[in-house]
Short mmCIF file of C-alpha atoms and ligand atoms in Angstrom, two decimals:
data_model
loop_
_atom_site.label_atom_id
_atom_site.label_comp_id
_atom_site.label_asym_id
_atom_site.label_seq_id
_atom_site.Cartn_x
_atom_site.Cartn_y
_atom_site.Cartn_z
CA MET A 953 17.84 -4.70 -13.85
CA SER A 954 19.29 -2.21 -11.41
CA SER A 955 17.54 1.04 -10.48
CA ASN A 956 18.18 4.70 -11.31
CA LEU A 957 16.38 5.84 -8.18
CA VAL A 958 16.57 4.01 -4.87
CA ILE A 959 14.43 5.33 -2.02
CA VAL A 960 15.53 4.31 1.45
CA TYR A 961 12.67 4.78 3.88
CA HIS A 962 12.13 2.71 6.99
CA ARG A 963 8.51 1.72 6.26
CA GLN A 964 7.23 -0.36 3.32
CA PRO A 965 5.34 1.66 0.70
CA TYR A 966 2.04 -0.24 0.82
CA GLU A 967 -0.26 -2.14 3.14
CA GLU A 968 0.31 -5.87 3.25
CA VAL A 969 -2.98 -7.73 3.47
CA GLU A 970 -3.53 -11.48 3.65
CA VAL A 971 -6.41 -12.66 1.46
CA ASP A 972 -7.22 -16.41 1.41
CA GLY A 973 -3.72 -17.23 2.62
CA LYS A 974 -2.10 -15.06 -0.08
CA ILE A 975 -0.36 -11.76 0.54
CA GLU A 976 -1.68 -8.79 -1.41
CA TYR A 977 0.10 -5.45 -1.57
CA ARG A 978 -2.43 -2.66 -1.47
CA GLU A 979 -2.05 1.05 -1.93
CA ASN A 980 -2.21 2.83 1.46
CA LYS A 981 -5.82 3.70 2.19
CA SER A 982 -5.24 7.42 2.13
CA PRO A 983 -3.39 8.84 -0.86
CA ASN A 984 -2.50 11.72 1.43
CA GLY A 985 0.90 11.73 3.10
CA ILE A 986 4.50 11.41 2.08
CA VAL A 987 4.62 7.78 0.89
CA PRO A 988 2.45 8.20 -2.24
CA THR A 989 4.47 11.30 -3.15
CA LEU A 990 7.72 9.40 -2.86
CA LYS A 991 6.34 6.56 -4.96
CA SER A 992 5.24 9.02 -7.62
CA PHE A 993 8.95 9.59 -8.37
CA PHE A 994 9.08 6.06 -9.76
CA GLY A 995 6.93 7.28 -12.63
CA ARG A 996 9.88 9.41 -13.75
CA VAL A 997 12.60 6.78 -13.90
CA ASP A 998 13.29 3.67 -15.96
CA LYS A 999 13.51 1.56 -12.86
CA GLY A 1000 12.99 2.35 -9.18
CA ALA A 1001 13.63 0.54 -5.92
CA TRP A 1002 12.48 1.02 -2.32
CA ILE A 1003 14.34 -0.27 0.72
CA ALA A 1004 12.46 -0.86 3.99
CA TRP A 1005 12.55 -3.24 6.95
CA LYS A 1006 10.26 -6.11 7.78
CA GLN A 1007 10.21 -8.03 11.01
CA ALA A 1008 11.48 -11.63 10.89
CA ASP A 1009 11.88 -14.24 13.61
CA ASP A 1010 15.01 -15.54 11.93
CA PRO A 1011 16.56 -12.87 9.70
CA ALA A 1012 18.98 -15.41 8.22
CA ASN A 1013 15.99 -17.38 7.05
CA PRO A 1014 13.00 -15.03 6.77
CA ASP A 1015 9.53 -16.45 6.07
CA PHE A 1016 8.96 -13.90 3.29
CA GLU A 1017 10.53 -12.97 -0.02
CA GLN A 1018 13.16 -10.33 0.57
CA VAL A 1019 12.87 -8.68 -2.79
CA ILE A 1020 9.51 -8.31 -4.50
CA GLU A 1021 8.41 -6.59 -7.69
CA ILE A 1022 5.47 -4.20 -7.47
CA ASP A 1023 3.59 -2.92 -10.47
CA ASP A 1024 1.04 -0.26 -9.59
CA GLN A 1025 -0.20 3.12 -10.74
CA HIS A 1026 3.27 4.54 -10.08
CA GLY A 1027 5.03 2.08 -12.37
CA ALA A 1028 7.10 -1.03 -11.79
CA TYR A 1029 9.53 -0.97 -8.90
CA THR A 1030 11.37 -3.30 -6.59
CA VAL A 1031 10.83 -3.39 -2.85
CA SER A 1032 13.70 -4.81 -0.87
CA ARG A 1033 12.66 -5.85 2.65
CA LEU A 1034 15.45 -6.11 5.19
CA PRO A 1035 14.67 -8.83 7.66
CA LEU A 1036 15.18 -7.45 11.18
CA THR A 1037 14.42 -9.12 14.50
CA ALA A 1038 11.91 -7.56 16.87
CA GLU A 1039 14.88 -6.69 19.14
CA GLN A 1040 16.72 -4.91 16.32
CA VAL A 1041 13.62 -2.88 15.44
CA GLN A 1042 13.06 -2.01 19.07
CA SER A 1043 16.66 -0.96 19.51
CA PHE A 1044 17.29 1.00 16.32
CA TYR A 1045 13.86 2.57 15.91
CA HIS A 1046 12.05 2.81 19.23
CA VAL A 1047 15.04 3.28 21.50
CA SER A 1048 17.95 4.96 19.67
CA SER A 1049 15.84 6.99 17.28
CA LYS A 1050 12.87 7.87 19.44
CA GLU A 1051 14.37 8.08 22.94
CA ALA A 1052 17.75 9.58 22.11
CA PHE A 1053 17.56 11.38 18.74
CA TRP A 1054 13.96 12.58 18.69
CA PRO A 1055 14.19 14.71 21.88
CA ILE A 1056 17.48 16.22 20.77
CA LEU A 1057 16.21 17.02 17.28
CA HIS A 1058 13.29 18.87 18.84
CA GLY A 1059 15.37 20.65 21.49
CA PHE A 1060 14.24 18.67 24.56
CA LYS A 1061 17.61 17.95 26.17
CA GLU A 1062 15.96 16.95 29.43
CA ARG A 1063 14.11 14.09 27.74
CA TYR A 1064 17.19 12.65 26.14
CA ASN A 1065 17.73 9.05 27.23
CA TYR A 1066 21.23 7.78 26.59
CA ASP A 1067 21.39 4.66 28.73
CA PRO A 1068 19.39 2.19 26.65
CA VAL A 1069 20.99 3.11 23.30
CA ASP A 1070 22.75 0.19 21.66
CA TRP A 1071 24.98 1.97 19.16
CA PRO A 1072 26.44 -1.20 17.57
CA THR A 1073 22.89 -2.28 16.66
CA PHE A 1074 22.13 1.14 15.21
CA ARG A 1075 25.25 0.89 13.05
CA GLU A 1076 24.46 -2.68 12.05
CA VAL A 1077 20.92 -1.85 10.92
CA ASN A 1078 22.06 1.25 9.02
CA TRP A 1079 24.79 -0.81 7.35
CA ALA A 1080 22.19 -3.36 6.26
CA PHE A 1081 20.08 -0.57 4.71
CA ALA A 1082 23.17 0.78 2.92
CA GLU A 1083 24.12 -2.64 1.58
CA ALA A 1084 20.60 -3.28 0.28
CA ALA A 1085 20.52 0.15 -1.41
CA ALA A 1086 23.97 -0.37 -2.93
CA ALA A 1087 22.85 -3.72 -4.33
CA GLU A 1088 19.86 -2.14 -6.11
CA ALA A 1089 21.51 0.99 -7.51
CA ALA A 1090 22.55 1.29 -11.17
CA PRO A 1091 25.86 3.04 -11.93
CA GLY A 1092 25.45 6.75 -11.14
CA ALA A 1093 21.97 6.23 -9.64
CA VAL A 1094 20.36 8.57 -7.13
CA ILE A 1095 19.92 7.09 -3.66
CA TRP A 1096 17.48 9.09 -1.60
CA VAL A 1097 17.59 8.43 2.13
CA HIS A 1098 14.89 9.61 4.55
CA ASP A 1099 15.16 10.72 8.12
CA TYR A 1100 17.32 10.51 11.16
CA ASN A 1101 16.86 6.82 11.89
CA LEU A 1102 19.03 6.22 8.80
CA TRP A 1103 21.68 8.84 9.61
CA LEU A 1104 24.63 6.51 9.06
CA VAL A 1105 23.48 5.18 5.69
CA PRO A 1106 25.15 7.90 3.55
CA GLY A 1107 28.60 7.28 5.05
CA TYR A 1108 28.37 3.53 4.48
CA LEU A 1109 26.99 4.03 1.00
CA ARG A 1110 29.83 6.31 0.00
CA THR A 1111 32.26 3.51 0.86
CA LEU A 1112 30.24 0.84 -0.90
CA ARG A 1113 29.33 2.88 -3.97
CA PRO A 1114 31.48 5.95 -4.64
CA ASP A 1115 29.70 6.40 -8.00
CA VAL A 1116 26.16 7.11 -6.75
CA LYS A 1117 24.53 10.41 -5.95
CA ILE A 1118 23.25 10.51 -2.36
CA SER A 1119 20.48 12.78 -1.18
CA PHE A 1120 19.19 12.82 2.40
CA PHE A 1121 15.98 14.50 3.59
CA HIS A 1122 15.26 15.37 7.23
CA HIS A 1123 11.55 15.44 8.12
CA THR A 1124 12.27 16.77 11.61
CA PRO A 1125 13.92 19.97 12.79
CA PHE A 1126 17.71 20.00 13.01
CA PRO A 1127 19.09 21.66 16.15
CA ASN A 1128 22.17 23.86 16.45
CA ALA A 1129 25.49 22.70 17.91
CA ASP A 1130 24.54 23.54 21.51
CA ILE A 1131 21.82 20.93 21.37
CA PHE A 1132 22.97 18.50 18.67
CA ASN A 1133 26.29 17.97 20.40
CA VAL A 1134 24.54 16.35 23.35
CA LEU A 1135 24.66 13.21 21.20
CA PRO A 1136 27.93 11.38 21.87
CA TRP A 1137 27.85 10.03 18.31
CA ARG A 1138 27.66 13.57 16.89
CA LYS A 1139 30.87 13.42 14.84
CA GLU A 1140 30.08 10.06 13.28
CA ILE A 1141 26.60 11.25 12.30
CA LEU A 1142 27.84 14.51 10.79
CA GLU A 1143 30.64 12.79 8.90
CA SER A 1144 28.08 10.44 7.41
CA LEU A 1145 25.76 13.27 6.37
CA LEU A 1146 28.68 15.10 4.79
CA CYS A 1147 29.13 12.10 2.46
CA CYS A 1148 25.88 13.20 0.75
CA ASP A 1149 25.64 15.27 -2.40
CA VAL A 1150 22.49 16.91 -1.07
CA VAL A 1151 21.27 17.27 2.51
CA GLY A 1152 17.66 18.46 2.60
CA PHE A 1153 15.69 20.22 5.34
CA HIS A 1154 12.26 21.81 5.45
CA ILE A 1155 13.40 25.35 6.23
CA PRO A 1156 16.55 27.53 6.23
CA ARG A 1157 16.83 27.54 10.05
CA TYR A 1158 17.48 23.80 10.10
CA ALA A 1159 20.08 24.06 7.32
CA ASN A 1160 21.90 26.82 9.20
CA ASN A 1161 21.71 24.78 12.41
CA PHE A 1162 23.27 21.84 10.58
CA VAL A 1163 26.11 24.11 9.50
CA SER A 1164 26.55 25.26 13.12
CA ALA A 1165 26.84 21.63 14.26
CA ALA A 1166 29.18 20.66 11.39
CA ARG A 1167 31.38 23.70 11.96
CA SER A 1168 31.73 22.94 15.65
CA LEU A 1169 33.36 19.58 14.99
CA LEU A 1170 34.72 19.46 11.46
CA ASP A 1171 36.68 21.65 9.11
CA VAL A 1172 33.81 22.56 6.82
CA GLU A 1173 33.82 25.58 4.59
CA THR A 1174 30.81 27.69 3.63
CA LEU A 1175 30.94 27.85 -0.16
CA GLN A 1176 27.64 29.55 -0.80
CA ARG A 1177 25.09 31.52 1.16
CA GLU A 1178 21.87 32.95 -0.28
CA LYS A 1179 19.15 35.33 0.80
CA VAL A 1180 16.03 33.51 1.96
CA LYS A 1181 13.06 33.89 -0.41
CA PRO A 1182 10.34 36.23 0.93
CA GLU A 1183 7.79 33.39 1.10
CA MET A 1184 10.01 31.55 3.60
CA LYS A 1185 10.67 34.16 6.27
CA ALA A 1186 7.46 35.29 7.93
CA GLU A 1187 8.22 37.79 10.68
CA THR A 1188 5.62 36.14 12.89
CA SER A 1189 7.65 32.92 13.08
CA ALA A 1190 10.38 32.20 15.62
CA LEU A 1191 12.14 30.09 12.99
CA SER A 1192 12.77 32.58 10.19
CA GLU A 1193 16.25 33.32 8.84
CA GLN A 1194 17.39 36.09 6.53
CA SER A 1195 20.10 34.12 4.75
CA VAL A 1196 20.89 30.45 4.42
CA VAL A 1197 23.96 28.39 3.62
CA THR A 1198 23.33 26.47 0.42
CA GLU A 1199 26.70 24.84 -0.17
CA LEU A 1200 29.39 23.44 2.10
CA GLY A 1201 32.84 22.15 1.24
CA TYR A 1202 34.34 19.24 3.14
CA GLU A 1203 37.40 17.14 2.30
CA GLY A 1204 37.42 18.30 -1.31
CA ARG A 1205 33.72 17.58 -1.86
CA LYS A 1206 30.79 19.93 -2.30
CA ILE A 1207 27.60 19.32 -0.35
CA ARG A 1208 24.47 21.13 -1.37
CA LEU A 1209 22.15 22.13 1.49
CA GLN A 1210 18.57 22.35 0.43
CA SER A 1211 15.74 24.08 2.29
CA SER A 1212 12.50 22.86 0.80
CA PRO A 1213 9.27 22.61 2.79
CA VAL A 1214 7.14 19.51 2.34
CA GLY A 1215 3.65 20.53 1.28
CA VAL A 1216 0.30 18.81 0.89
CA ASP A 1217 -1.60 17.57 -2.14
CA VAL A 1218 -3.89 20.59 -2.45
CA ASP A 1219 -5.85 19.29 -5.45
CA TYR A 1220 -6.64 16.02 -3.72
CA ILE A 1221 -7.73 17.71 -0.48
CA GLU A 1222 -9.82 20.30 -2.34
CA THR A 1223 -11.60 17.60 -4.33
CA LEU A 1224 -12.35 15.70 -1.15
CA SER A 1225 -13.47 18.88 0.59
CA GLN A 1226 -15.92 19.70 -2.20
CA SER A 1227 -17.49 16.27 -2.45
CA ASP A 1228 -21.15 15.63 -1.61
CA ALA A 1229 -20.16 13.18 1.10
CA THR A 1230 -18.06 15.86 2.82
CA ALA A 1231 -20.89 18.39 2.53
CA ALA A 1232 -23.26 15.92 4.20
CA LYS A 1233 -20.79 15.20 7.00
CA VAL A 1234 -20.13 18.93 7.56
CA GLU A 1235 -23.86 19.50 7.84
CA GLN A 1236 -24.16 16.74 10.39
CA ILE A 1237 -21.25 18.14 12.45
CA LYS A 1238 -22.76 21.62 12.36
CA GLN A 1239 -26.12 20.33 13.52
CA GLU A 1240 -24.50 18.51 16.40
CA ILE A 1241 -22.52 21.51 17.48
CA GLY A 1242 -25.42 23.97 17.18
CA ASP A 1243 -24.40 27.60 17.64
CA ALA A 1244 -21.15 26.77 19.42
CA GLN A 1245 -17.80 27.39 17.72
CA LEU A 1246 -15.71 24.32 16.92
CA ILE A 1247 -12.01 24.42 17.70
CA LEU A 1248 -10.03 21.58 16.13
CA SER A 1249 -6.63 20.27 17.12
CA VAL A 1250 -5.01 17.29 15.34
CA GLY A 1251 -1.65 15.63 15.90
CA ARG A 1252 0.24 12.59 17.07
CA THR A 1253 0.45 11.98 20.81
CA ASP A 1254 3.91 13.35 21.37
CA TYR A 1255 5.35 15.87 23.82
CA THR A 1256 6.63 17.92 20.87
CA LYS A 1257 3.05 18.55 19.72
CA GLY A 1258 2.19 20.59 22.84
CA GLY A 1259 -1.14 18.90 23.63
CA ILE A 1260 -0.82 19.33 27.40
CA GLU A 1261 0.01 23.04 27.10
CA GLN A 1262 -2.96 23.46 24.78
CA LEU A 1263 -5.46 21.82 27.13
CA ALA A 1264 -4.13 23.96 29.97
CA SER A 1265 -4.79 27.05 27.86
CA TYR A 1266 -8.29 25.81 27.04
CA GLU A 1267 -8.97 25.33 30.74
CA ARG A 1268 -7.87 28.91 31.44
CA LEU A 1269 -10.07 30.12 28.59
CA LEU A 1270 -13.15 28.52 30.12
CA GLU A 1271 -12.18 29.81 33.55
CA ASN A 1272 -11.60 33.40 32.44
CA ARG A 1273 -14.40 33.67 29.88
CA PRO A 1274 -17.59 32.27 31.45
CA ASP A 1275 -19.47 33.68 28.46
CA LEU A 1276 -17.78 31.05 26.26
CA ARG A 1277 -19.07 28.11 28.32
CA GLY A 1278 -21.54 26.27 26.15
CA LYS A 1279 -20.40 28.35 23.18
CA VAL A 1280 -17.20 26.52 22.20
CA ARG A 1281 -16.15 22.92 21.78
CA LEU A 1282 -12.64 21.58 21.39
CA MET A 1283 -12.12 18.44 19.33
CA HIS A 1284 -8.63 17.31 20.26
CA VAL A 1285 -7.47 14.44 18.03
CA SER A 1286 -4.30 12.95 19.46
CA VAL A 1287 -3.37 9.60 18.00
CA ALA A 1288 -0.57 7.53 19.51
CA ALA A 1289 2.03 5.94 17.27
CA ASN A 1290 2.28 2.23 17.89
CA SER A 1291 5.47 2.32 19.93
CA ASN A 1292 4.83 1.27 23.55
CA MET A 1293 7.01 4.07 24.77
CA THR A 1294 6.62 5.21 28.37
CA ALA A 1295 7.01 8.87 27.46
CA TYR A 1296 4.03 8.63 25.10
CA GLU A 1297 1.93 6.59 27.51
CA GLU A 1298 2.43 9.28 30.15
CA ILE A 1299 1.29 12.02 27.78
CA GLN A 1300 -1.77 10.00 26.84
CA GLN A 1301 -2.65 9.61 30.51
CA ASP A 1302 -2.08 13.30 31.19
CA LEU A 1303 -4.28 14.27 28.23
CA GLU A 1304 -7.05 11.97 29.41
CA GLN A 1305 -6.80 13.30 32.94
CA MET A 1306 -6.87 16.93 31.84
CA ALA A 1307 -9.73 16.40 29.39
CA GLY A 1308 -11.69 14.59 32.10
CA ARG A 1309 -11.06 17.40 34.57
CA ILE A 1310 -12.10 20.10 32.09
CA ASN A 1311 -15.27 18.24 31.17
CA GLY A 1312 -16.00 17.61 34.86
CA ARG A 1313 -15.38 21.22 35.92
CA TYR A 1314 -17.19 23.03 33.13
CA GLY A 1315 -19.35 20.52 31.26
CA SER A 1316 -22.98 19.69 31.67
CA PHE A 1317 -25.26 16.92 30.45
CA ASP A 1318 -25.90 18.89 27.24
CA TRP A 1319 -22.46 20.33 26.66
CA GLN A 1320 -19.04 18.68 26.78
CA PRO A 1321 -16.30 21.30 26.40
CA ILE A 1322 -13.78 18.83 24.98
CA ALA A 1323 -13.89 15.68 22.89
CA LEU A 1324 -10.57 13.84 23.18
CA ILE A 1325 -10.18 11.44 20.27
CA SER A 1326 -7.38 8.87 20.57
CA ARG A 1327 -8.23 6.71 17.56
CA PRO A 1328 -7.34 7.77 14.02
CA VAL A 1329 -10.14 9.55 12.19
CA PRO A 1330 -10.45 8.41 8.54
CA PHE A 1331 -8.98 11.10 6.31
CA ASP A 1332 -12.21 11.90 4.45
CA GLN A 1333 -13.88 12.55 7.81
CA LEU A 1334 -10.94 14.58 9.00
CA VAL A 1335 -11.42 16.82 5.97
CA ALA A 1336 -15.07 17.31 6.94
CA TYR A 1337 -13.95 18.39 10.44
CA TYR A 1338 -11.43 20.75 8.82
CA ARG A 1339 -14.32 22.23 6.84
CA ALA A 1340 -16.56 22.53 9.88
CA ALA A 1341 -13.99 23.92 12.33
CA ASP A 1342 -14.14 27.62 13.08
CA VAL A 1343 -10.59 27.50 14.37
CA ALA A 1344 -7.70 25.06 13.81
CA TRP A 1345 -5.52 25.30 16.91
CA ILE A 1346 -2.10 23.92 16.03
CA THR A 1347 0.37 24.60 18.80
CA PRO A 1348 3.43 22.33 18.71
CA LEU A 1349 6.39 23.20 20.92
CA ALA A 1350 8.61 22.08 18.04
CA ASP A 1351 7.67 20.59 14.67
CA GLY A 1352 9.77 20.03 11.55
CA MET A 1353 7.00 21.33 9.30
CA ASN A 1354 3.45 20.34 10.41
CA LEU A 1355 1.19 19.25 7.61
CA VAL A 1356 -2.07 19.41 9.56
CA CYS A 1357 -2.13 23.22 9.38
CA LYS A 1358 -1.60 23.07 5.62
CA GLU A 1359 -4.32 20.44 5.21
CA TYR A 1360 -6.71 22.69 7.13
CA CYS A 1361 -6.09 25.60 4.76
CA ALA A 1362 -6.26 23.37 1.68
CA ALA A 1363 -9.64 22.03 2.84
CA ARG A 1364 -11.09 25.55 3.31
CA THR A 1365 -12.28 26.04 -0.25
CA ASP A 1366 -14.97 28.26 1.34
CA GLU A 1367 -12.10 30.58 2.40
CA ASP A 1368 -13.34 30.72 5.98
CA GLY A 1369 -11.87 29.45 9.24
CA VAL A 1370 -8.99 30.71 11.37
CA LEU A 1371 -5.62 29.02 11.69
CA VAL A 1372 -3.84 29.59 14.99
CA LEU A 1373 -0.30 28.35 14.50
CA SER A 1374 2.68 27.94 16.78
CA GLU A 1375 5.68 30.09 15.95
CA PHE A 1376 7.76 26.94 16.40
CA ALA A 1377 6.23 24.87 13.60
CA GLY A 1378 8.34 24.89 10.42
CA ALA A 1379 5.19 25.84 8.48
CA ALA A 1380 5.03 29.14 10.37
CA VAL A 1381 7.83 30.60 8.21
CA GLU A 1382 5.47 30.31 5.22
CA LEU A 1383 2.12 31.11 6.81
CA ALA A 1384 2.56 34.77 7.70
CA THR A 1385 -1.20 35.31 7.84
CA ALA A 1386 -1.97 32.62 10.38
CA VAL A 1387 -2.67 33.90 13.91
CA PRO A 1388 0.72 33.28 15.55
CA THR A 1389 1.06 31.86 19.03
CA ASN A 1390 3.93 31.05 21.35
CA PRO A 1391 3.13 27.79 23.15
CA PHE A 1392 5.69 28.58 25.86
CA SER A 1393 3.73 31.65 26.94
CA HIS A 1394 0.35 31.47 28.70
CA LYS A 1395 -0.38 35.03 27.69
CA SER A 1396 0.31 34.35 24.02
CA MET A 1397 -1.59 31.05 23.95
CA ASP A 1398 -4.64 32.45 25.74
CA GLY A 1399 -4.62 35.70 23.76
CA ALA A 1400 -4.36 33.95 20.38
CA ILE A 1401 -7.27 31.58 20.90
CA GLU A 1402 -9.50 34.38 22.21
CA TYR A 1403 -8.49 36.55 19.28
CA ALA A 1404 -9.27 33.76 16.82
CA LEU A 1405 -12.70 33.07 18.30
CA ASP A 1406 -13.61 36.75 18.12
CA LEU A 1407 -12.19 37.47 14.66
CA PRO A 1408 -14.68 39.21 12.34
CA LYS A 1409 -15.65 37.40 9.17
CA ASP A 1410 -13.83 39.77 6.78
CA GLU A 1411 -10.54 39.36 8.53
CA ARG A 1412 -10.99 35.60 8.78
CA ARG A 1413 -11.51 35.39 5.06
CA GLY A 1414 -8.66 37.75 4.22
CA ARG A 1415 -6.21 35.71 6.27
CA MET A 1416 -7.47 32.38 4.96
CA ARG A 1417 -7.26 33.49 1.35
CA LEU A 1418 -3.60 34.39 1.78
CA ASN A 1419 -2.85 31.22 3.75
CA ARG A 1420 -4.41 29.17 0.99
CA GLU A 1421 -2.37 30.90 -1.70
CA MET A 1422 0.80 30.03 0.17
CA VAL A 1423 -0.21 26.43 0.82
CA ARG A 1424 -0.90 26.03 -2.89
CA LYS A 1425 2.32 27.73 -3.93
CA LEU A 1426 4.43 25.52 -1.66
CA ASP A 1427 2.44 22.33 -2.22
CA ILE A 1428 3.72 18.80 -2.53
CA ARG A 1429 4.43 19.25 -6.24
CA ASN A 1430 6.66 22.20 -5.49
CA TRP A 1431 8.61 20.02 -3.06
CA ALA A 1432 8.83 17.20 -5.60
CA GLU A 1433 10.22 19.57 -8.23
CA ASP A 1434 12.81 20.89 -5.78
CA GLN A 1435 13.93 17.35 -5.08
CA MET A 1436 14.20 16.55 -8.78
CA GLN A 1437 16.33 19.60 -9.37
CA ALA A 1438 18.57 18.68 -6.47
CA PHE A 1439 19.05 15.18 -7.88
CA GLY A 1440 19.96 16.66 -11.25
CA GLY A 1441 22.78 18.77 -9.81
CA ASP A 1442 25.57 20.14 -11.97
CA GLN A 1443 25.81 17.18 -14.29
CA GLY A 1444 22.30 17.65 -15.66
CA ALA A 1445 19.25 15.65 -14.75
CA VAL A 1446 20.06 12.10 -13.74
CA ILE A 1447 16.37 11.37 -13.83
CA ALA A 1448 13.94 12.39 -16.55
CA PHE A 1449 12.27 15.61 -15.52
CA SER A 1450 8.58 16.29 -15.91
CA ARG A 1451 6.04 18.59 -14.28
CA GLU A 1452 3.63 15.76 -13.57
CA VAL A 1453 3.47 14.11 -10.20
CA ALA A 1454 1.12 11.12 -10.28
C1 GDG B 270 6.78 14.37 10.56
C2 GDG B 270 7.32 15.64 11.22
C3 GDG B 270 6.64 16.92 9.20
C4 GDG B 270 -3.06 12.89 12.05
N1 GDG B 270 -4.11 12.42 12.74
C5 GDG B 270 -4.87 11.76 11.88
C6 GDG B 270 -4.26 11.83 10.62
N2 GDG B 270 -3.15 12.52 10.76
C7 GDG B 270 -2.26 12.84 9.65
C8 GDG B 270 -2.41 14.28 9.24
C9 GDG B 270 -1.07 14.58 8.61
C10 GDG B 270 -0.13 13.62 9.34
O1 GDG B 270 -0.92 12.67 10.04
C11 GDG B 270 0.69 14.33 10.41
O2 GDG B 270 1.68 15.06 9.77
P1 GDG B 270 2.51 16.19 10.50
O3 GDG B 270 3.37 16.83 9.50
O4 GDG B 270 1.58 17.16 11.14
O5 GDG B 270 3.32 15.50 11.68
P2 GDG B 270 4.30 14.19 11.89
O6 GDG B 270 3.54 12.93 11.87
O7 GDG B 270 4.98 14.50 13.19
O8 GDG B 270 5.36 14.19 10.69
C12 GDG B 270 6.56 16.85 10.72
C13 GDG B 270 6.27 15.60 8.54
O9 GDG B 270 7.01 14.52 9.12
C14 GDG B 270 6.52 15.62 7.03
O10 GDG B 270 7.85 15.85 6.71
O11 GDG B 270 5.72 17.91 8.75
O12 GDG B 270 7.10 18.02 11.30
O13 GDG B 270 7.25 15.55 12.65
O14 GDG B 270 -1.07 14.26 7.24
O15 GDG B 270 -3.50 14.39 8.39
N3 GDG B 270 -4.76 11.27 9.52
C15 GDG B 270 -5.92 10.58 9.66
N4 GDG B 270 -6.56 10.47 10.86
C16 GDG B 270 -6.08 11.03 11.99
O16 GDG B 270 -6.68 10.90 13.06
N5 GDG B 270 -6.43 9.98 8.58
#
C-alpha cells in the first residue's frame, strides 16, 4: 500500500541494534529532538513512509533489506533505506553539504570549500532519494523533504510525480543573495526549491533571504506579504523582520513560504525536570559547586556555535573581575558530530587549548574555572544541569534556531536562571526577555555575562517567566500544527488533522 505522507530525511528514524545476530529497531534513546516529532505525524495518516540512507559495500546488492515495515508507538510505517557507498556518503554529506553549503548557509564565505565538491554525486544521491520517495507516495500524497543536503529532491520529484504535494523544511538559516550566490549551483538549487508547494524556514528573515536569492536569478513574483506576528520580532534580535513574503509565483505556480520556528517538547522536559532523579542530581551538582555560580554552555563542536569566542570572553571575565575567581564555573559541553572533518578537529583542538590555558592561568587545586565536556551528556542529566545552572550562555555566531536555549527555559520549572542568548540565533526573535549578546563584540559578550551573573533574583524570575511562556507558546506542537496546515493548503487537509501529537 502506498503512503499519504512520505518523510525524506537523511538519517533513519530509529537505532539499529544487533541482538543475538538479529537486527532490532529501537526507538532513539531520547524522545527529545526532531525525529520523534516527525514520526508522530505517522499517527495522523493511513500510511506513512520514511526515506533515509544506509551504507552498503555494494549498493547494487546490499546486505540488508531495503524496505522494512516498522510498527511502533507512532503507528505502522515503511522505512526505505537507500544503499549508498561510503564514498557517496562522504561526498554528498560530509563534503558537499558540510564543507560547501554549511558555511554559506551560516554566512561564513571564507570557510567555503569548493574544490572537493563532486556535483554529479550530489545530484545522483538526491535523484535516488527522489526516486525512492516517488515509489512510496500514493496519488496526491504529501512528500516532506528535510534540509539542504536534499536540496535537489523537489525538482526531481516534480518531474517524477507531478501529482504530489511537496513541502521542504530548512533547519538552518538561509542567507541572502550576496552570500547564497557564492554557490555556483545556485540557480539549479533555487529552481528545485521553487518546484515545492511549501518551502519552510524557522523565521521570517530566512524566508525573505530566500526571496532575495530567488529574485536575483529568476523571474519570481511576490504574491503575498504579511506583517510579522509580534511574538516573532523581538527588538533585541539581529534577525527580526517587520514583514515577510508568504507567497511567491514562478512559472505559473504558487509557492507558499512558511516561517515556523521549531520548538521543544515542553511537557516532556518539564516532567523530566520535576522528577525525583533530577532533583537528586541537581542537589549533587549544587553540593559540588558550593557557593560558586554555574554557567552552562551546550552545543555541537562547530565554528557556527561560537565556542572559541565564548571561551575568550570567559578568559577576559576572569582577568578583569578577580573577585569572580573561585566564584564561577563554566561547564562547556561541546560534542563533535561524527564527521572526521578538519575544520571541526581544529575547533576541538582550539577549545581544548583555550580551556587548558584558562584552567592553568586562573585555576587552583580546589577550583577549576572551566569543565570542557566533549562527550555527549545523557539528556536526563543535561536537564539536571539546566536546572542547576545559574546562567545558560548560548552564543552562536549563526544558528538556524537553537533548541538548547529553549530546553533550558523549559527545564526551569522553578522560574529561575538567566538565559544569555546571541542575537544571531533564530530563537532570539522569540525570546525578547533573554539577555541579548552580540558574539562579534567583546564589549557586548563581556557585558552580558557580567550582567547575567549580577542580576537580582526578581529580575531573573521576571525574565524567565516570560521566556518560559514564549517557549511553551511556540513549542514543538505549535510547529507540528503549522506543518499540518501547510500540507492541507487550499484544497483542504490532505492528511487527517488532530491536535494530538504523540
Ligand atoms: C540544527 C540547526 C536548529 C547537545 N549536546 C548534547 C545534547 N544536545 C542536543 C540538545 C539539542 C540538540 O542537541 C541541539 O540542537 P540545536 O538546535 O541547538 O542545534 P543543531 O544540532 O545545530 O540543529 C539548529 C535545529 O537543527 C532544529 O531545526 O535549531 O539551528 O543547526 O536538542 O539538547 N543532547 C544530549 N547530550 C549532549 O551532550 N543528550
